[in-house]
CSV table of C-alpha atoms in Angstrom, one decimal:
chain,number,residue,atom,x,y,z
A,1,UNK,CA,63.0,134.8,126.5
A,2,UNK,CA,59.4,135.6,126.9
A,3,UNK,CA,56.6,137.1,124.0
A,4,UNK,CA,54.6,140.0,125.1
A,5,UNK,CA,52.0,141.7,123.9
A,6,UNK,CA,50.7,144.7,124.8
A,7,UNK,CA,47.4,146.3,123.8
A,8,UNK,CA,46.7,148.9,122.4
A,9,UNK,CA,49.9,149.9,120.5
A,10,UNK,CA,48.2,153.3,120.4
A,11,UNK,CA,45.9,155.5,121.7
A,12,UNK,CA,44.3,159.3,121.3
A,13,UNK,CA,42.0,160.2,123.9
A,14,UNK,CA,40.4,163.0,125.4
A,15,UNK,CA,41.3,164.5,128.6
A,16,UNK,CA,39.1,163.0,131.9
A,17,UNK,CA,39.1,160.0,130.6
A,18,UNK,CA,40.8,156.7,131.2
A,19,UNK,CA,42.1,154.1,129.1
A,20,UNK,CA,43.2,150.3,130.2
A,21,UNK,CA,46.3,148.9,128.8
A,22,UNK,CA,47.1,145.1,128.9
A,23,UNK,CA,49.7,143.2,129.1
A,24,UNK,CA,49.5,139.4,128.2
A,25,UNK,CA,53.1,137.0,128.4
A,26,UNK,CA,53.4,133.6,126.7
A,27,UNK,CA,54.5,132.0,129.7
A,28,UNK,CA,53.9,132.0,133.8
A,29,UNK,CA,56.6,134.9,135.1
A,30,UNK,CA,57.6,135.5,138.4
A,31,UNK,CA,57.1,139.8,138.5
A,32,UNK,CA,55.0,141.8,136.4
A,33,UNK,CA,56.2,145.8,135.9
A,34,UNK,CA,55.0,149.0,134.4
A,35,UNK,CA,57.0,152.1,133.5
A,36,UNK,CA,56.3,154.9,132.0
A,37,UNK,CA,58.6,157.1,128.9
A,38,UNK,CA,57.8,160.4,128.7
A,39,UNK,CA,58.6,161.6,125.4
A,40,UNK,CA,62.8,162.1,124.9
A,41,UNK,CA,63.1,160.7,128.1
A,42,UNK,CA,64.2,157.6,130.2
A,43,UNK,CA,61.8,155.0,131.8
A,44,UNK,CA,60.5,155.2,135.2
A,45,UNK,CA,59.0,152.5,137.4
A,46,UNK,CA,55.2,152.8,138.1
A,47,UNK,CA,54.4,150.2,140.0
A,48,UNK,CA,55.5,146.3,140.7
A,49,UNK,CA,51.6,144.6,139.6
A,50,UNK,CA,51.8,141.4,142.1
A,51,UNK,CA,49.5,138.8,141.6
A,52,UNK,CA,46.4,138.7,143.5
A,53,UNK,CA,47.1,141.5,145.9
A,54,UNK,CA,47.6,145.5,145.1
A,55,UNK,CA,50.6,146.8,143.1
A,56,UNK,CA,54.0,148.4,144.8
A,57,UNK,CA,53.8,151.7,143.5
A,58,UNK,CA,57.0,154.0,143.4
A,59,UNK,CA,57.5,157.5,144.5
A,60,UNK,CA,55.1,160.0,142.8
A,61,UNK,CA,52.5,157.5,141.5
A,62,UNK,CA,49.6,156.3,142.9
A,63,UNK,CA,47.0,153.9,143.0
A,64,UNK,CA,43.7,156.1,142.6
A,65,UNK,CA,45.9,157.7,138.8
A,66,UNK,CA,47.5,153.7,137.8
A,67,UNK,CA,45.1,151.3,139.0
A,68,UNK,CA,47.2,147.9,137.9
A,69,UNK,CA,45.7,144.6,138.2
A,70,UNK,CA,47.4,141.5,137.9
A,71,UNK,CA,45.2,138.3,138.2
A,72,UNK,CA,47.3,135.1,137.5
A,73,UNK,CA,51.0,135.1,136.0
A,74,UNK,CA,50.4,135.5,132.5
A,75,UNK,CA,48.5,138.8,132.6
A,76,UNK,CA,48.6,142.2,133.9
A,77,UNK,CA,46.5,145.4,132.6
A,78,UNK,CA,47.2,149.5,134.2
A,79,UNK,CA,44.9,152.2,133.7
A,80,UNK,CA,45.8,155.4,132.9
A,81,UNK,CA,43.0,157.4,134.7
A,82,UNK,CA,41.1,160.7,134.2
A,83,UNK,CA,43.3,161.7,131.9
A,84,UNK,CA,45.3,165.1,131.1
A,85,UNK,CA,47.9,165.8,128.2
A,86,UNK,CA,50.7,165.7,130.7
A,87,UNK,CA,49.9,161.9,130.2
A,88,UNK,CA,51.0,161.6,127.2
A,89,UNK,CA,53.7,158.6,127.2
A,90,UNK,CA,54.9,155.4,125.7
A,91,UNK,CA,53.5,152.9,128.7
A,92,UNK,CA,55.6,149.6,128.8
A,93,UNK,CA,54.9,145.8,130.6
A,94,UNK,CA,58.3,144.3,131.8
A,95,UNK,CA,58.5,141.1,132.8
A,96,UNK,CA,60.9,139.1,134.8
A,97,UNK,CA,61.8,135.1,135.6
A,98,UNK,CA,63.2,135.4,138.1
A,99,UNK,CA,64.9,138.3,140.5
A,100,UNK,CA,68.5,140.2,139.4
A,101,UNK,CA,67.9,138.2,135.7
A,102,UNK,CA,67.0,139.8,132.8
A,103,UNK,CA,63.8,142.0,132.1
A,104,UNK,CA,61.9,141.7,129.0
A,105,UNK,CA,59.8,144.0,127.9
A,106,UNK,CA,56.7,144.7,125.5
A,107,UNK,CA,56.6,147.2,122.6
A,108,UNK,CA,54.6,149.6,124.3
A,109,UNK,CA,51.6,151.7,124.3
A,110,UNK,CA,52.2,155.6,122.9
A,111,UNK,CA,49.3,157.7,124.3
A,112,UNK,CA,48.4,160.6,123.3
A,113,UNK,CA,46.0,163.1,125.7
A,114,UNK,CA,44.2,165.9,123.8
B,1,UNK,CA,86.8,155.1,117.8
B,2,UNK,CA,84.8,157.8,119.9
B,3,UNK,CA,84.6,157.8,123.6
B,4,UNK,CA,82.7,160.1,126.1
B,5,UNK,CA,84.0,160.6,129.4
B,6,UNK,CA,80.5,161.2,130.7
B,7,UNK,CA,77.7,160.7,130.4
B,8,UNK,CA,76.2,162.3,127.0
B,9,UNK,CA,73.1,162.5,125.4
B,10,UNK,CA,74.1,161.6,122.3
B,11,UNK,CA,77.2,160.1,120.3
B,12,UNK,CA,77.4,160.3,116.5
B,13,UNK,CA,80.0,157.7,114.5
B,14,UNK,CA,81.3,156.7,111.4
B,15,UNK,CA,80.6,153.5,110.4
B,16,UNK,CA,83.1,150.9,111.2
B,17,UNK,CA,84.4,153.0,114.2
B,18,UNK,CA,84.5,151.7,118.0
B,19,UNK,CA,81.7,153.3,120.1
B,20,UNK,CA,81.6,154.1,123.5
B,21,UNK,CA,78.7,154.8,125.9
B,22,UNK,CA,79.0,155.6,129.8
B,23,UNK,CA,77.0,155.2,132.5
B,24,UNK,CA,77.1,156.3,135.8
B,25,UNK,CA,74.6,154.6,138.5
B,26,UNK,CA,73.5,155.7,141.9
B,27,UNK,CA,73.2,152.8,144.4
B,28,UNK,CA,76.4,150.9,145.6
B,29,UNK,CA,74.2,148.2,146.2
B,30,UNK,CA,73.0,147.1,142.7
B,31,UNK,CA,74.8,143.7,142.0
B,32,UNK,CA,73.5,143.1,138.5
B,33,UNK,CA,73.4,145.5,135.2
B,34,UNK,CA,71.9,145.5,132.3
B,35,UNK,CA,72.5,147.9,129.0
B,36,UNK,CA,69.2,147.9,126.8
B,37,UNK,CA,69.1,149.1,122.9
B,38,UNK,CA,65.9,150.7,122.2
B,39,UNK,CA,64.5,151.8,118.6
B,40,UNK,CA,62.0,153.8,117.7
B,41,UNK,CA,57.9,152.7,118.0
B,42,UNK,CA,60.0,149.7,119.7
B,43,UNK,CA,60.6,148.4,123.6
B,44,UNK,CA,64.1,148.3,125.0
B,45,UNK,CA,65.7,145.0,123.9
B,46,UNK,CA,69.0,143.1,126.2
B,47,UNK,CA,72.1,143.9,124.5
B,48,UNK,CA,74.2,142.2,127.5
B,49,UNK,CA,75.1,142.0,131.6
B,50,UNK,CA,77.4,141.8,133.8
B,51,UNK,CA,77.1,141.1,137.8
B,52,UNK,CA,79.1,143.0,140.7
B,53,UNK,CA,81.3,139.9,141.0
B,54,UNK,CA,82.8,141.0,137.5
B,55,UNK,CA,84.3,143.7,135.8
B,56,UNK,CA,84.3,142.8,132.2
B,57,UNK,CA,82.3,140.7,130.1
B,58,UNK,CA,82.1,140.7,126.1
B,59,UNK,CA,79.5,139.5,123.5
B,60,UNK,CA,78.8,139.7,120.1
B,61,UNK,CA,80.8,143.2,119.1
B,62,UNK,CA,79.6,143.9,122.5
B,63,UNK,CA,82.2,144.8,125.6
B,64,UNK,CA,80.7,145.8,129.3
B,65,UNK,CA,83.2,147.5,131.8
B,66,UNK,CA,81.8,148.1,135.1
B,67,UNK,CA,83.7,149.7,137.7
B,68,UNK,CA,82.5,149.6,140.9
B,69,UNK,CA,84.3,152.0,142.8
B,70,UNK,CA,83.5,155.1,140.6
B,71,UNK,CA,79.7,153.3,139.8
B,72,UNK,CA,80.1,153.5,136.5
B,73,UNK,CA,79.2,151.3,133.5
B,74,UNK,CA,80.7,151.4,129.9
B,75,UNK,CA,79.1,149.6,126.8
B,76,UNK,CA,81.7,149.5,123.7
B,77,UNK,CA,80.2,148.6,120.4
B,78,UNK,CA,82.9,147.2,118.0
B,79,UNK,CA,82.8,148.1,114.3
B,80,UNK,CA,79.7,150.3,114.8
B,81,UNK,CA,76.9,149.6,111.9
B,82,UNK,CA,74.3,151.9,110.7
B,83,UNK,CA,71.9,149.4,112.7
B,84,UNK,CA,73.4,150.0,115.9
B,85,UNK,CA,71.8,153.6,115.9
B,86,UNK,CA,69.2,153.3,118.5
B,87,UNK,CA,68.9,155.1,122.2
B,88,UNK,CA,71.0,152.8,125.0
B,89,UNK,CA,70.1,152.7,128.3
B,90,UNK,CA,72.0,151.4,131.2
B,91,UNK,CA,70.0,149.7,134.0
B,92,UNK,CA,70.7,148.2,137.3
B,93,UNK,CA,69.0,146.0,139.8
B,94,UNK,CA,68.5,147.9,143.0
B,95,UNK,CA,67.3,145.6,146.2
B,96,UNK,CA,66.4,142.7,144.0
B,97,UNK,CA,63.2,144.2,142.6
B,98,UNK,CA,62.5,145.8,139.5
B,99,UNK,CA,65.2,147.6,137.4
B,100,UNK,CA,66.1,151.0,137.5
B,101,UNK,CA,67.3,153.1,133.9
B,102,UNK,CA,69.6,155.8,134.0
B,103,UNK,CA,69.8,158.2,131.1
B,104,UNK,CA,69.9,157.3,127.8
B,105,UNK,CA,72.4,158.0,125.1
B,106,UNK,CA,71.4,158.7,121.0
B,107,UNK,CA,73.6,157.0,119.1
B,108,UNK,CA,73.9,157.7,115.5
B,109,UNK,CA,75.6,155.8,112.7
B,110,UNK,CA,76.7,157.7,109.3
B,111,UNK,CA,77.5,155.3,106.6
């Protein structure tokens, strides 16, 4: 299994601005993700944070909205940038071993754009 | 026990019946799948997987059917409990990278 802990838990903030979420695992990993749950719905893949080189982003997000940073294998943060309520969203760190095993994840960040 | 056909968004029981949750995933290519239990104010937790090589594979109260040639998943839940109420998500490797959810499914437990 792996621990993870993401901070904040929560958040409030105004609209325009940006807030940085991190995501720290008790152990090295091989992939570090972020999705997003909009309220009532399923999760969708931001990005794939590699380690020392830009994120993979998926379809409909992108780099200059998510910056993600991922500097060794233990640690990965995403910012949520210039902010509007349509933002509002649980944000969750996944983390995997190894590829096609399984994907743990953290308890995620609720934010809330006002 | 109850049963849905297709996929629904929710699925109410009596405790101590048989639950049933389908699943229906897009990409004939996905060789591993994984059903996730998620709570409220919680992340999504491994309930149990199975691979393409397999069609059946049980757990703990826990039963996975995966048929391949319709792509679709089933998670039964034996006995149901009031602590099995929770949202389950169905999720499948697609290219080897990073998992992909389908839809999720309510599932409440009266006592």
């Amino acid at each position: 299994s792996a621990v993870i802990s993401q901070k904040p838990s929560r958040d409030i903030c105004q609209r325009g601005t940006s807030l940085t979420i991190q995501c720290q695992v008790d152990s090295q990993v091989t992939m570090m993700f972020w999705y997003r749950q909009q309220p009532g719905q399923s999760l969708t893949l931001i990005a794939t944070a590699n380690q020392g080189s830009e994120a993979t982003y998926e379809s409909g997000f992108v780099i200059d909205k998510f910056p993600i940073s991922r500097p060794n294998l233990t640690f990965s943060t995403l910012t949520v940038s210039n902010m509007s309520p349509e933002d509002s969203s649980i944000y969750l760190c996944s983390v995997v071993r190894a590829l096609n095993t399984e994907a743990f994840f953290g308890q995620g960040t609720r934010l809330t754009v006002v | 026990g109850e049963s849905v056909g297709l996929h629904l968004p929710t699925l109410s029981v009596q405790e101590g019946d048989n639950s049933i949750i389908n699943c229906a995933y897009s990409n004939s290519a996905s060789d591993y799948f994984i059903w996730y239990k998620q709570e409220s104010g919680k992340g999504p937790q491994f309930i149990i997987d199975i691979r393409s090589n397999m069609d059946k594979r049980q757990g703990q109260r826990v039963t996975v059917l995966l048929n391949k040639t319709v792509k679709h998943l089933s998670l039964q839940i034996a006995a149901t409990q009031p602590g099995d109420s929770a949202v389950y998500f169905c999720a499948e490797y697609q290219a080897g990278t990073a998992l992909i959810f389908g839809k999720g499914t309510t599932l409440s437990v009266s006592s």
